[in-house]
PDB file of C-alpha atoms in Angstrom:
ATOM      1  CA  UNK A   1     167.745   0.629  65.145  1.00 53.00           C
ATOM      2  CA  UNK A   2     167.107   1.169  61.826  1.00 63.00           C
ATOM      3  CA  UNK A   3     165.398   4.627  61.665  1.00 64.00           C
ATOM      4  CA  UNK A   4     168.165   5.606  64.271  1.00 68.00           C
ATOM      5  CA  UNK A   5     170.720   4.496  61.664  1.00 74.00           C
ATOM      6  CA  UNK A   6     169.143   6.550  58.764  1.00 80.00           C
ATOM      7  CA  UNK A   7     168.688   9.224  61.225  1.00 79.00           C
ATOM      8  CA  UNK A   8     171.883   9.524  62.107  1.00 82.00           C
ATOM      9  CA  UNK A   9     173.040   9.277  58.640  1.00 85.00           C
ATOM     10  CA  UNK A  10     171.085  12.225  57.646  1.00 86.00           C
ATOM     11  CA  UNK A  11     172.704  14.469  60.081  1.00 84.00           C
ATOM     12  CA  UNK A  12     176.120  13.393  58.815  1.00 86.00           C
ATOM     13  CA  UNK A  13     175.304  14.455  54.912  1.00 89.00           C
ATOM     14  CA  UNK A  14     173.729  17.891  56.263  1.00 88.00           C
ATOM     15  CA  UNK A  15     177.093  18.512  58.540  1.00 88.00           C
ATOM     16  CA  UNK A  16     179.179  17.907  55.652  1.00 87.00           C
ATOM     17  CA  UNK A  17     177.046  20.045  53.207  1.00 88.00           C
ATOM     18  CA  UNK A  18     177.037  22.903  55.709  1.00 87.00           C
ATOM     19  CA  UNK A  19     180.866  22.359  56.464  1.00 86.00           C
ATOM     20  CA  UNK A  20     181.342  23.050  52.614  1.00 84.00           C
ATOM     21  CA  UNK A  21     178.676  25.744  52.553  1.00 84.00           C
ATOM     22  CA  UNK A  22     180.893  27.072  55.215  1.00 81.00           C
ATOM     23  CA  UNK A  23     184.551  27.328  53.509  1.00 78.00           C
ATOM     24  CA  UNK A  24     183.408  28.092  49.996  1.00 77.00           C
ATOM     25  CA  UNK A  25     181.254  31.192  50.886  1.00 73.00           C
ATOM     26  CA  UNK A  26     184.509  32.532  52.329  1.00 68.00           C
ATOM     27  CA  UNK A  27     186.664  31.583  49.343  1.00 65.00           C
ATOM     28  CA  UNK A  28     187.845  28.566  50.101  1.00 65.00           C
ATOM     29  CA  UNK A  29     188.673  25.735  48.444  1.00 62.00           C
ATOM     30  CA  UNK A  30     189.158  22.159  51.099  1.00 61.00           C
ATOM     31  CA  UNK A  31     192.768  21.690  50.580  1.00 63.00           C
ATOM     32  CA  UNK A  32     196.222  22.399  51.058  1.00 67.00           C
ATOM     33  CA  UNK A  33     197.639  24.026  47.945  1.00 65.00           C
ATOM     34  CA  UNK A  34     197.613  28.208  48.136  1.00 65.00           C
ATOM     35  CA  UNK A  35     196.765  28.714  51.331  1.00 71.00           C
ATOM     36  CA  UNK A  36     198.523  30.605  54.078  1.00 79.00           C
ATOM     37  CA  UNK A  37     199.660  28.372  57.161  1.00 83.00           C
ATOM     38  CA  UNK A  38     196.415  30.795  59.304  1.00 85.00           C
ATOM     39  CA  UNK A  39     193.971  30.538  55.872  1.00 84.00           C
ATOM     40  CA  UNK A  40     194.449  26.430  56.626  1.00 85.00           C
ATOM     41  CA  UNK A  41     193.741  27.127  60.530  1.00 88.00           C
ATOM     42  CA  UNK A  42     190.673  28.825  59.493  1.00 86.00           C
ATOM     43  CA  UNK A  43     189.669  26.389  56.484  1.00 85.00           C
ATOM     44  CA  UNK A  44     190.115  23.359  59.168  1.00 87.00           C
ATOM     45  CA  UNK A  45     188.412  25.497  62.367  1.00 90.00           C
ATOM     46  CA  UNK A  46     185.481  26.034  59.882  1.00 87.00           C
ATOM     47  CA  UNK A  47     185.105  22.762  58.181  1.00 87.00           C
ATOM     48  CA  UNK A  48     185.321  21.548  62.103  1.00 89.00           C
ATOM     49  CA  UNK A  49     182.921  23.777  63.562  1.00 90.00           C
ATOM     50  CA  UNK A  50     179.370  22.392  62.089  1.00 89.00           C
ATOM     51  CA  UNK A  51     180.839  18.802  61.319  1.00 88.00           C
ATOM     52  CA  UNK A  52     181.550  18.592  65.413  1.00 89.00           C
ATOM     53  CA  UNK A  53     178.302  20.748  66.082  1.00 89.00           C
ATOM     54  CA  UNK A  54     176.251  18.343  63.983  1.00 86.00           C
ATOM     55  CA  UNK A  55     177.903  14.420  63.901  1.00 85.00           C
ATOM     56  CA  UNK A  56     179.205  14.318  67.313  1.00 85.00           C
ATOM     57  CA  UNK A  57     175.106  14.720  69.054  1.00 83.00           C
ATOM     58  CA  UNK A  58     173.856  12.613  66.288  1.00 79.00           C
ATOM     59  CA  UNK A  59     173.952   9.245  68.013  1.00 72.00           C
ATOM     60  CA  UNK A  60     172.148  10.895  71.473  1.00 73.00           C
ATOM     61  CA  UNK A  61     169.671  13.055  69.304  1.00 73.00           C
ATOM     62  CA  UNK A  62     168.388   9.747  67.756  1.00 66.00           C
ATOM     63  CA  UNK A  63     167.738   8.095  71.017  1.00 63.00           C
ATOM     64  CA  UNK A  64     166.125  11.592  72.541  1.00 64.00           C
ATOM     65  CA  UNK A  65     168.810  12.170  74.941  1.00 67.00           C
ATOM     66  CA  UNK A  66     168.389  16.121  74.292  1.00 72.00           C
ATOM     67  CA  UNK A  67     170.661  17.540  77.097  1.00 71.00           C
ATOM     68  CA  UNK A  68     173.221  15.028  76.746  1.00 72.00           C
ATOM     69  CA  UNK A  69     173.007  15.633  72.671  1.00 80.00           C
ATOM     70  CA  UNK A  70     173.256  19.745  73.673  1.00 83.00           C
ATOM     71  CA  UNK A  71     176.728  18.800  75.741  1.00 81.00           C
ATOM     72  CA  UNK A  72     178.320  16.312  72.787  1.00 83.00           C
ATOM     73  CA  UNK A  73     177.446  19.402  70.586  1.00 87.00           C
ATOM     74  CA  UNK A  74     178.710  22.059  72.249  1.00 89.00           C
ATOM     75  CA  UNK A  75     182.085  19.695  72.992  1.00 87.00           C
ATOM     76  CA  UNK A  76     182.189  18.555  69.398  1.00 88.00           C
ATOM     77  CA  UNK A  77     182.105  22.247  68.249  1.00 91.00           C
ATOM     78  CA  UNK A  78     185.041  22.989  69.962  1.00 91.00           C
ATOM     79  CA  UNK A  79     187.243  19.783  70.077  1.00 90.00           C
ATOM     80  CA  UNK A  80     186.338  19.570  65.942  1.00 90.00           C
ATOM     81  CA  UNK A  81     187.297  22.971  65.143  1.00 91.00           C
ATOM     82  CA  UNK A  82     190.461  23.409  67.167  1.00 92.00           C
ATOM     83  CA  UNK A  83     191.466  19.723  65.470  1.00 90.00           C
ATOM     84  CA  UNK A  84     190.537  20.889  62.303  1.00 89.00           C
ATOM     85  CA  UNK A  85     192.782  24.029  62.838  1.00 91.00           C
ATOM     86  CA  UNK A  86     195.582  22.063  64.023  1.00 91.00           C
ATOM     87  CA  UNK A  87     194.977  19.334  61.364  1.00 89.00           C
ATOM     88  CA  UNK A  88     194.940  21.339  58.110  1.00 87.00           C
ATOM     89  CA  UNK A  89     197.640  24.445  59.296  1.00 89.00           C
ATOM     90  CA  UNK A  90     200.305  21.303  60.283  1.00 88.00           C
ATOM     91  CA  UNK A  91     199.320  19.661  56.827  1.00 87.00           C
ATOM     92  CA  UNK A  92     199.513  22.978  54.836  1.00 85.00           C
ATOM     93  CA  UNK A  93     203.246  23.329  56.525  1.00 87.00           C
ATOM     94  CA  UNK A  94     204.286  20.740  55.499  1.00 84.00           C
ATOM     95  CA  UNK A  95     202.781  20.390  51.850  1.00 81.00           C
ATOM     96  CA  UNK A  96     204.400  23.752  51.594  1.00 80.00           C
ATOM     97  CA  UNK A  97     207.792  22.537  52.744  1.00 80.00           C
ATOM     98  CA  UNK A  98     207.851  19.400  50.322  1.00 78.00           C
ATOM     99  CA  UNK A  99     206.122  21.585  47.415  1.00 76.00           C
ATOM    100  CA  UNK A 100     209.445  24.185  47.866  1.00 75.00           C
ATOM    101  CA  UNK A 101     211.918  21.165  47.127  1.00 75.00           C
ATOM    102  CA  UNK A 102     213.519  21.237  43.880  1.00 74.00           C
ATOM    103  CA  UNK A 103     211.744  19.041  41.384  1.00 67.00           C
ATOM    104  CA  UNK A 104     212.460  15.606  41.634  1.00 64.00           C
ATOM    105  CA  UNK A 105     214.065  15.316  44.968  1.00 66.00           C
ATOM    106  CA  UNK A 106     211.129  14.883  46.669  1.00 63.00           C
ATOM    107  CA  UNK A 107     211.178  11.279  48.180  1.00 66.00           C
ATOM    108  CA  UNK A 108     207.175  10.793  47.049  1.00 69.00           C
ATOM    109  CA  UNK A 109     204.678  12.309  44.750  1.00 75.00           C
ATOM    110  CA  UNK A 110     203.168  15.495  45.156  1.00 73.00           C
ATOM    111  CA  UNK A 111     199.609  13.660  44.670  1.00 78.00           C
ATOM    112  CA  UNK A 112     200.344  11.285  47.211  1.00 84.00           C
ATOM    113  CA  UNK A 113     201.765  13.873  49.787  1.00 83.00           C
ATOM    114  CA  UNK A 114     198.606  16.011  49.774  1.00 82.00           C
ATOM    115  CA  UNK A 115     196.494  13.048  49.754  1.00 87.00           C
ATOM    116  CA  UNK A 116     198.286  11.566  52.593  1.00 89.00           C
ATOM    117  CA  UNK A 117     198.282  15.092  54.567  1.00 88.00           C
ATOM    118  CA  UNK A 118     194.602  15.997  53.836  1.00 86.00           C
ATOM    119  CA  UNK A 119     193.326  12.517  55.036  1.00 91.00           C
ATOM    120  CA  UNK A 120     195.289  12.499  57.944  1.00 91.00           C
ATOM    121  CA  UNK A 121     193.568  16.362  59.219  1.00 90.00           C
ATOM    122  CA  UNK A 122     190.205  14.867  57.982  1.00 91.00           C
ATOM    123  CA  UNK A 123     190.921  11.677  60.155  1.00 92.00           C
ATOM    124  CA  UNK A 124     191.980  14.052  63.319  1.00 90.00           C
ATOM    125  CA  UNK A 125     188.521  15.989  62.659  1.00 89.00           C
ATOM    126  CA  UNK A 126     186.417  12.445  62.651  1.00 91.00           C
ATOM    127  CA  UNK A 127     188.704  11.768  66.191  1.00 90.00           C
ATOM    128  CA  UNK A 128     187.543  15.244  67.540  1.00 88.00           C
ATOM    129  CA  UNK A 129     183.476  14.202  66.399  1.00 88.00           C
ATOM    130  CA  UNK A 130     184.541  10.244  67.621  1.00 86.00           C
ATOM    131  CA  UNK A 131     185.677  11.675  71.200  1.00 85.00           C
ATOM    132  CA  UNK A 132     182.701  14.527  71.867  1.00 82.00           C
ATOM    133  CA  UNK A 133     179.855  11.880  70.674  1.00 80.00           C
ATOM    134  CA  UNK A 134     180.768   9.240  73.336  1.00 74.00           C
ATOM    135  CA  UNK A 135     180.441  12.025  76.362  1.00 69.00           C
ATOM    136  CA  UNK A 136     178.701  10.744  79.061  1.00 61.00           C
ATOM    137  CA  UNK A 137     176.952  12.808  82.121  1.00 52.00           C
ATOM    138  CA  UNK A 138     179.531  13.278  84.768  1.00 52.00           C
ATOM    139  CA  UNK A 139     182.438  12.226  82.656  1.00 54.00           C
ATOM    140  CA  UNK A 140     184.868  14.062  80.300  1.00 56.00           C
ATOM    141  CA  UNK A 141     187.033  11.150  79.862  1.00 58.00           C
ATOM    142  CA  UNK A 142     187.816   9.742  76.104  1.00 60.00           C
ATOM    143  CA  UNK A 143     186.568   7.404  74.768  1.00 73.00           C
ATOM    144  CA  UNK A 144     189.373   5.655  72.851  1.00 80.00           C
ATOM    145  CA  UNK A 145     187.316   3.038  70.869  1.00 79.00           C
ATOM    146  CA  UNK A 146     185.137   5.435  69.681  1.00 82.00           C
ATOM    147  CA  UNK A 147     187.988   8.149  68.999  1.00 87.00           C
ATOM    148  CA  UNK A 148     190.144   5.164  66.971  1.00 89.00           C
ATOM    149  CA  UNK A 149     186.377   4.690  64.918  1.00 89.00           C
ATOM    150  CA  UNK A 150     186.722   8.535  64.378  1.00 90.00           C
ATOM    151  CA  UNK A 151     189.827   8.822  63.500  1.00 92.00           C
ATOM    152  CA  UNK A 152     190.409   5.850  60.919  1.00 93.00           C
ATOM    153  CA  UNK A 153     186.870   6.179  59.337  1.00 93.00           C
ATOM    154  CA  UNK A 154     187.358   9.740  58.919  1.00 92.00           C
ATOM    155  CA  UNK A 155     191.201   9.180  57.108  1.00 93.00           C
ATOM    156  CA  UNK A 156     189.930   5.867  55.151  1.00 93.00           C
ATOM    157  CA  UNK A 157     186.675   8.340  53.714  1.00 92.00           C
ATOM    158  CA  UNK A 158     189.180  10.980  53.487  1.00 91.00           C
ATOM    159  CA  UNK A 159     191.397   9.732  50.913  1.00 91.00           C
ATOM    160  CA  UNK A 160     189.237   9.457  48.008  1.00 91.00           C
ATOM    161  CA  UNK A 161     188.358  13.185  48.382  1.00 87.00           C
ATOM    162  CA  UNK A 162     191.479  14.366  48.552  1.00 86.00           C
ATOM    163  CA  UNK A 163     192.257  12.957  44.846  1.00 87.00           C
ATOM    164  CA  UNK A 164     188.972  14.067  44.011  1.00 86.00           C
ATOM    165  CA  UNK A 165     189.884  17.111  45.254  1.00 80.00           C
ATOM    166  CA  UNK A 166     193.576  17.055  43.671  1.00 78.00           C
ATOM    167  CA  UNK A 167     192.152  15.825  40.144  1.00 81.00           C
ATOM    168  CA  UNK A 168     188.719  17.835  40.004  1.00 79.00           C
ATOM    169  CA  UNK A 169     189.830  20.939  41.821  1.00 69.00           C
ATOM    170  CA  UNK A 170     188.113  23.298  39.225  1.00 69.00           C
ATOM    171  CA  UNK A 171     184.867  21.414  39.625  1.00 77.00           C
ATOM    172  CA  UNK A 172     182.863  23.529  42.299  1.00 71.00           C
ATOM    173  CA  UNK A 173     180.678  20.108  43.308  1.00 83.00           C
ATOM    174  CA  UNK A 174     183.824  18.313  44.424  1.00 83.00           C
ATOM    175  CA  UNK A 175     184.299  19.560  48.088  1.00 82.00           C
ATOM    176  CA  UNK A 176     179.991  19.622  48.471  1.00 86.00           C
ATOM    177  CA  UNK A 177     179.687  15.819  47.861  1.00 89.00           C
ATOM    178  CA  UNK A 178     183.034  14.909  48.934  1.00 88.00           C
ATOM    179  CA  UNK A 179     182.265  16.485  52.548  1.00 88.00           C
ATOM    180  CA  UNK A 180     178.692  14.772  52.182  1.00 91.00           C
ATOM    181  CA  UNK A 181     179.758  11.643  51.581  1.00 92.00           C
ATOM    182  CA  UNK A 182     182.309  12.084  54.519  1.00 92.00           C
ATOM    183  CA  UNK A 183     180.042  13.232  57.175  1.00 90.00           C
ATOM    184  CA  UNK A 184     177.696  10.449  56.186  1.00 90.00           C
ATOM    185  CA  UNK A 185     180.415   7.655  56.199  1.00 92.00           C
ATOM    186  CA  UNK A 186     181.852   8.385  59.589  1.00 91.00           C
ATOM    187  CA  UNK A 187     178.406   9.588  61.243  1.00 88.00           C
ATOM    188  CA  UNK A 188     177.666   5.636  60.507  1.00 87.00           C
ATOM    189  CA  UNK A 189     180.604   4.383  61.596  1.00 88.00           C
ATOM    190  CA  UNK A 190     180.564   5.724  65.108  1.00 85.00           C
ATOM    191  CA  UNK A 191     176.808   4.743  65.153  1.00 80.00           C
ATOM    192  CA  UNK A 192     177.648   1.362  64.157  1.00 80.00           C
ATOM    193  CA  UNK A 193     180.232   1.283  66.881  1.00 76.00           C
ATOM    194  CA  UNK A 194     177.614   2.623  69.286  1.00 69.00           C
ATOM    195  CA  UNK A 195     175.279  -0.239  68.420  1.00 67.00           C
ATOM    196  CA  UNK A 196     178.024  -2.734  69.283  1.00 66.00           C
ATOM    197  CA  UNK A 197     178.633  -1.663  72.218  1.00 62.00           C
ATOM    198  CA  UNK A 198     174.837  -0.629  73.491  1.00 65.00           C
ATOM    199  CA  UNK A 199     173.508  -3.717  72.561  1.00 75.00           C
ATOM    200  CA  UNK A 200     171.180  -3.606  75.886  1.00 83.00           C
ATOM    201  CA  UNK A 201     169.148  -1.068  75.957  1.00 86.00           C
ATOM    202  CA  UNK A 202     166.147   0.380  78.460  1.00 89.00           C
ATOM    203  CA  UNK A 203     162.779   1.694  77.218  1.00 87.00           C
ATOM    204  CA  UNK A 204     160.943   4.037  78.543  1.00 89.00           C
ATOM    205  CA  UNK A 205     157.024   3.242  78.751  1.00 91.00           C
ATOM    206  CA  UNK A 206     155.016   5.335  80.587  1.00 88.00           C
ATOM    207  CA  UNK A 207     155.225   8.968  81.171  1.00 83.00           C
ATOM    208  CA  UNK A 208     156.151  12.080  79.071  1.00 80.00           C
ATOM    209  CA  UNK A 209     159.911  10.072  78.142  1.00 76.00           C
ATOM    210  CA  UNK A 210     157.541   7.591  76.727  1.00 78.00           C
ATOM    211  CA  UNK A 211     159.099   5.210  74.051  1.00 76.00           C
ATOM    212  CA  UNK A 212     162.882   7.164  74.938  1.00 79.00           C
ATOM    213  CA  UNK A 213     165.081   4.654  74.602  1.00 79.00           C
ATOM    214  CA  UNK A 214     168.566   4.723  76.463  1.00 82.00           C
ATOM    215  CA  UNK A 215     171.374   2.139  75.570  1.00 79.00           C
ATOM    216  CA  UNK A 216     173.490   0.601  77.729  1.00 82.00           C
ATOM    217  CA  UNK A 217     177.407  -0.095  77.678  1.00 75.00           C
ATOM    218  CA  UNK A 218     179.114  -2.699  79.723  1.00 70.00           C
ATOM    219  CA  UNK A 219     180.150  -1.358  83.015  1.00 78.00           C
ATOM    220  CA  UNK A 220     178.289   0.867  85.971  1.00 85.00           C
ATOM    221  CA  UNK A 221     174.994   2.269  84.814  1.00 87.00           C
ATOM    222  CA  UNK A 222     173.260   4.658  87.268  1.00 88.00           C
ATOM    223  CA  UNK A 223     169.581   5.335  87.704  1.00 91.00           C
ATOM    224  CA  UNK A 224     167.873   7.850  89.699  1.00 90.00           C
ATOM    225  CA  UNK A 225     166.290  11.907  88.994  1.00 88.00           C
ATOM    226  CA  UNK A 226     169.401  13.918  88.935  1.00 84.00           C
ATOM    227  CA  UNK A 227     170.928  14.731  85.958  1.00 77.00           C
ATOM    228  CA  UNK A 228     174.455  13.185  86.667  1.00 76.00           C
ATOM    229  CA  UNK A 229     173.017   9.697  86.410  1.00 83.00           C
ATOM    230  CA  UNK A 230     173.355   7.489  82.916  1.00 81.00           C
ATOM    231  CA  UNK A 231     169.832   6.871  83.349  1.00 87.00           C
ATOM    232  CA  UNK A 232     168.328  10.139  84.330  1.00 85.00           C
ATOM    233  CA  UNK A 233     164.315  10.082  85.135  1.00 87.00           C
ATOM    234  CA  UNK A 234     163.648  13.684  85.640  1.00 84.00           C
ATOM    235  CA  UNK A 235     159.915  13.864  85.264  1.00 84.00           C
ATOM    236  CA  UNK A 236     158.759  10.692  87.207  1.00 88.00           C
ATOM    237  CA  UNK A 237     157.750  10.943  91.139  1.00 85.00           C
ATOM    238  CA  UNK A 238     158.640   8.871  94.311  1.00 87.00           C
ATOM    239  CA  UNK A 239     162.503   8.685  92.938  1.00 90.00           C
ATOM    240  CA  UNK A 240     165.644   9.437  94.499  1.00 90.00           C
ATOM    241  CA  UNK A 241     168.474  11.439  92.880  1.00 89.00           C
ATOM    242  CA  UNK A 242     170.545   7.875  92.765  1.00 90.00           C
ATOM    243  CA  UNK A 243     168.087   5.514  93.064  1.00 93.00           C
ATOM    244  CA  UNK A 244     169.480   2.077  92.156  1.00 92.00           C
ATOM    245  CA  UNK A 245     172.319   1.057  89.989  1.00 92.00           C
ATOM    246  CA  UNK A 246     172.751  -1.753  87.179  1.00 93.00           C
ATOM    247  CA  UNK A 247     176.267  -3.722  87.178  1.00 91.00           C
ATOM    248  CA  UNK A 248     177.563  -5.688  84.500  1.00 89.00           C
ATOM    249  CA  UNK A 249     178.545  -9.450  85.175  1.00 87.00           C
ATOM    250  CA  UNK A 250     180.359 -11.504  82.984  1.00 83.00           C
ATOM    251  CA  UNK A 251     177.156 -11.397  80.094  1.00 85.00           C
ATOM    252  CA  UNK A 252     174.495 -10.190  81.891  1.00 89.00           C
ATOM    253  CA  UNK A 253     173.487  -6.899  84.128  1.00 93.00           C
ATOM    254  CA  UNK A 254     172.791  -7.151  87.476  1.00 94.00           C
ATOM    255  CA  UNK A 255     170.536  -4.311  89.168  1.00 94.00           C
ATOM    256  CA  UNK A 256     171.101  -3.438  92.581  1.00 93.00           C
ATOM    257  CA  UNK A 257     169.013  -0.976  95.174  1.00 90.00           C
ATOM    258  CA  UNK A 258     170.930   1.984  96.078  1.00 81.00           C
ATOM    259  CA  UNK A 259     169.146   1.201  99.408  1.00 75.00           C
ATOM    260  CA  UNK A 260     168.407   4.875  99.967  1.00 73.00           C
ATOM    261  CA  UNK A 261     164.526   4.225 100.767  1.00 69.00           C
ATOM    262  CA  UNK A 262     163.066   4.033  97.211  1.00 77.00           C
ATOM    263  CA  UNK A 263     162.024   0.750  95.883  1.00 88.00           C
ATOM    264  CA  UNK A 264     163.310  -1.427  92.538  1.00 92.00           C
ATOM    265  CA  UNK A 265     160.646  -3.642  91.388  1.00 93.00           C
ATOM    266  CA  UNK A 266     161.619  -6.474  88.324  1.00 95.00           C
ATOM    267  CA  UNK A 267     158.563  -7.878  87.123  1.00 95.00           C
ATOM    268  CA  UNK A 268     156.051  -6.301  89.630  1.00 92.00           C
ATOM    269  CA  UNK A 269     158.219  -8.308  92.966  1.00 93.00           C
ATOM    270  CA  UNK A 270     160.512  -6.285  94.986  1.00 92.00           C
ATOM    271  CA  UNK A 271     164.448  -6.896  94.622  1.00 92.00           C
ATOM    272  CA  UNK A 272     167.418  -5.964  96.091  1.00 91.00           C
ATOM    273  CA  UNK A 273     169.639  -7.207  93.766  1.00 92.00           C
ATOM    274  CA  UNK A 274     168.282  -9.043  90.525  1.00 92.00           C
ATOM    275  CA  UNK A 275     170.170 -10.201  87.148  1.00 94.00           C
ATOM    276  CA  UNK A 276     167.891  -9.290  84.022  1.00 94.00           C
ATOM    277  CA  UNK A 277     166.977 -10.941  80.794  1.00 93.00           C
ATOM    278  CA  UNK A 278     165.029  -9.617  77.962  1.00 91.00           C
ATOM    279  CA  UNK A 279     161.965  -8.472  78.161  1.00 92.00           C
ATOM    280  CA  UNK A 280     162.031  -7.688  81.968  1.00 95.00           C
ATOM    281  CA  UNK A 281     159.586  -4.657  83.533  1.00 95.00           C
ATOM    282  CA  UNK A 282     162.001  -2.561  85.742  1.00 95.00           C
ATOM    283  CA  UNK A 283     159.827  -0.287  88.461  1.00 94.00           C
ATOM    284  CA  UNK A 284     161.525   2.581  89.451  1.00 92.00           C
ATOM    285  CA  UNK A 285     159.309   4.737  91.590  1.00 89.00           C
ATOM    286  CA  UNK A 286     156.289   5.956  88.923  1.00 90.00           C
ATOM    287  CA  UNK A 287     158.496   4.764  85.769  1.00 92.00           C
ATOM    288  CA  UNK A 288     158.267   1.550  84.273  1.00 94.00           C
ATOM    289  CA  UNK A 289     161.271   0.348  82.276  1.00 94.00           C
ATOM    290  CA  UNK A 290     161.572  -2.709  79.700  1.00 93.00           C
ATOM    291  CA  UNK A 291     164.784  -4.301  79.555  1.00 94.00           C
ATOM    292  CA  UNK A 292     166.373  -5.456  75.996  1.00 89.00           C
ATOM    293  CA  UNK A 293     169.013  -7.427  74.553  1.00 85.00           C
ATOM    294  CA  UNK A 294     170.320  -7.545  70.946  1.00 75.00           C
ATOM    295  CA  UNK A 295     169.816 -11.027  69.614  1.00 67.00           C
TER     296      UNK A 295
END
């Protein structure tokens, strides 16, 4: 879990270097002061773009799930930029609205209104990378613990950049480790809340997904060769595009046979419906599974 981690936490720093890289080659600054309401659209699709491209496959890249990685990616691209749009042109309003009252009328501090308005598009951009990283096959439907990890990492990270950015605006390494540190921060937090939840997993040990490891969250896992399934074992013979099913019980999962013709072994013996504990060989057709638990 550990290399995952540090995996994952290296994809979050590059995403947020490349999402500066990104603004200030065009001339922008990350903020809300002196831009047009459609320069902040553009500043926010752009700072979205490669933090959703990046962050929201991170979690699937570091357990090898490539095509589900390629889907959270594509998703994350779009969901983070048109956030980030949204985000920073409704923030840039309405800086621009209280930054028009006369001086001293305004109910708070200018500081404290563009800190509170930049973290709050920086939190919707970790909700867009929180939502497109917890896609499953077959399923667009949120994911609202992971979206509510997204969202208040990604305001709680944001608010000490935005007074960096208020204070050191001038300094040209503020936005390039503030978006760093960002991408890093919240890329952990949604892979910490991954962890909780997967704390079961299934590893791969023979065959060219050798070693893949795919984590399991409570509920209906599927198992079989097409691609729709959870668990999808495209390269291994003698299995059926839904082959069996595991179901969670109380604290433990359960796997059934699909009872279309192909066999589920636990343990080398033949079952049609067995609980599992750690450490248990799952034969599925020519792939052999291990079954883990978290301690």
């Amino acid at each position: 879990m550990r290399a995952h981690g540090r995996r994952v936490l290296l994809a979050g720093v590059v995403a947020g270097l490349w999402s500066a890289v990104a603004v200030e080659s065009l001339g922008f600054v990350p903020g809300l002061a002196g831009h047009s309401l459609w320069q902040a659209a553009a500043m926010g699709a752009l700072l979205g773009l490669p933090l959703g491209l990046l962050l929201a496959p991170a979690d699937s890249l570091s357990y090898r799930l490539y095509r589900r990685a390629l889907r959270a990616a594509l998703a994350g691209a779009v969901v983070a930029a048109a956030l980030g749009a949204l985000g920073f042109a409704a923030s840039a309003w309405v800086y621009g609205l209280l930054s028009a009252m006369p001086r001293g009328s305004l109910p708070i501090s200018p500081l404290f209104s563009f800190v509170l308005l930049m973290s709050l598009a920086m939190g919707l951009l970790g909700a867009g990378v929180g939502w497109a990283s917890a896609l499953r096959p077959g399923s667009w439907q949120p994911h609202w613990a992971r979206i509510k990890t997204g969202l208040v990492s990604g305001f709680a990270v944001a608010v000490p950049l935005a007074v960096a950015l208020h204070l050191l605006a001038r300094w040209p390494w503020t936005a390039m480790i503030g978006l760093a540190l960002w991408g890093g921060i919240v890329s952990l937090a949604l892979f910490w809340k991954e962890k909780r939840f997967a704390r079961r997993w299934l590893r791969v040990l023979t065959g060219s997904a050798q070693e893949q490891i795919y984590p399991l969250s409570e509920g209906l896992i599927r198992l079989g060769k097409a691609e729709a399934n959870d668990v999808p074992l495209r390269s291994f013979e003698e299995i059926y595009p839904f082959h069996c099913q595991m179901n969670w019980n109380v604290d433990h999962f359960e796997i059934v046979d699909s009872e279309q013709g192909g066999m589920v072994l636990v343990n080398f013996r033949q079952v049609q419906a067995q609980p599992l504990k750690h450490g248990d060989l799952v034969k599925i057709g020519s792939a052999l599974l291990q079954y883990g638990e978290a301690s």
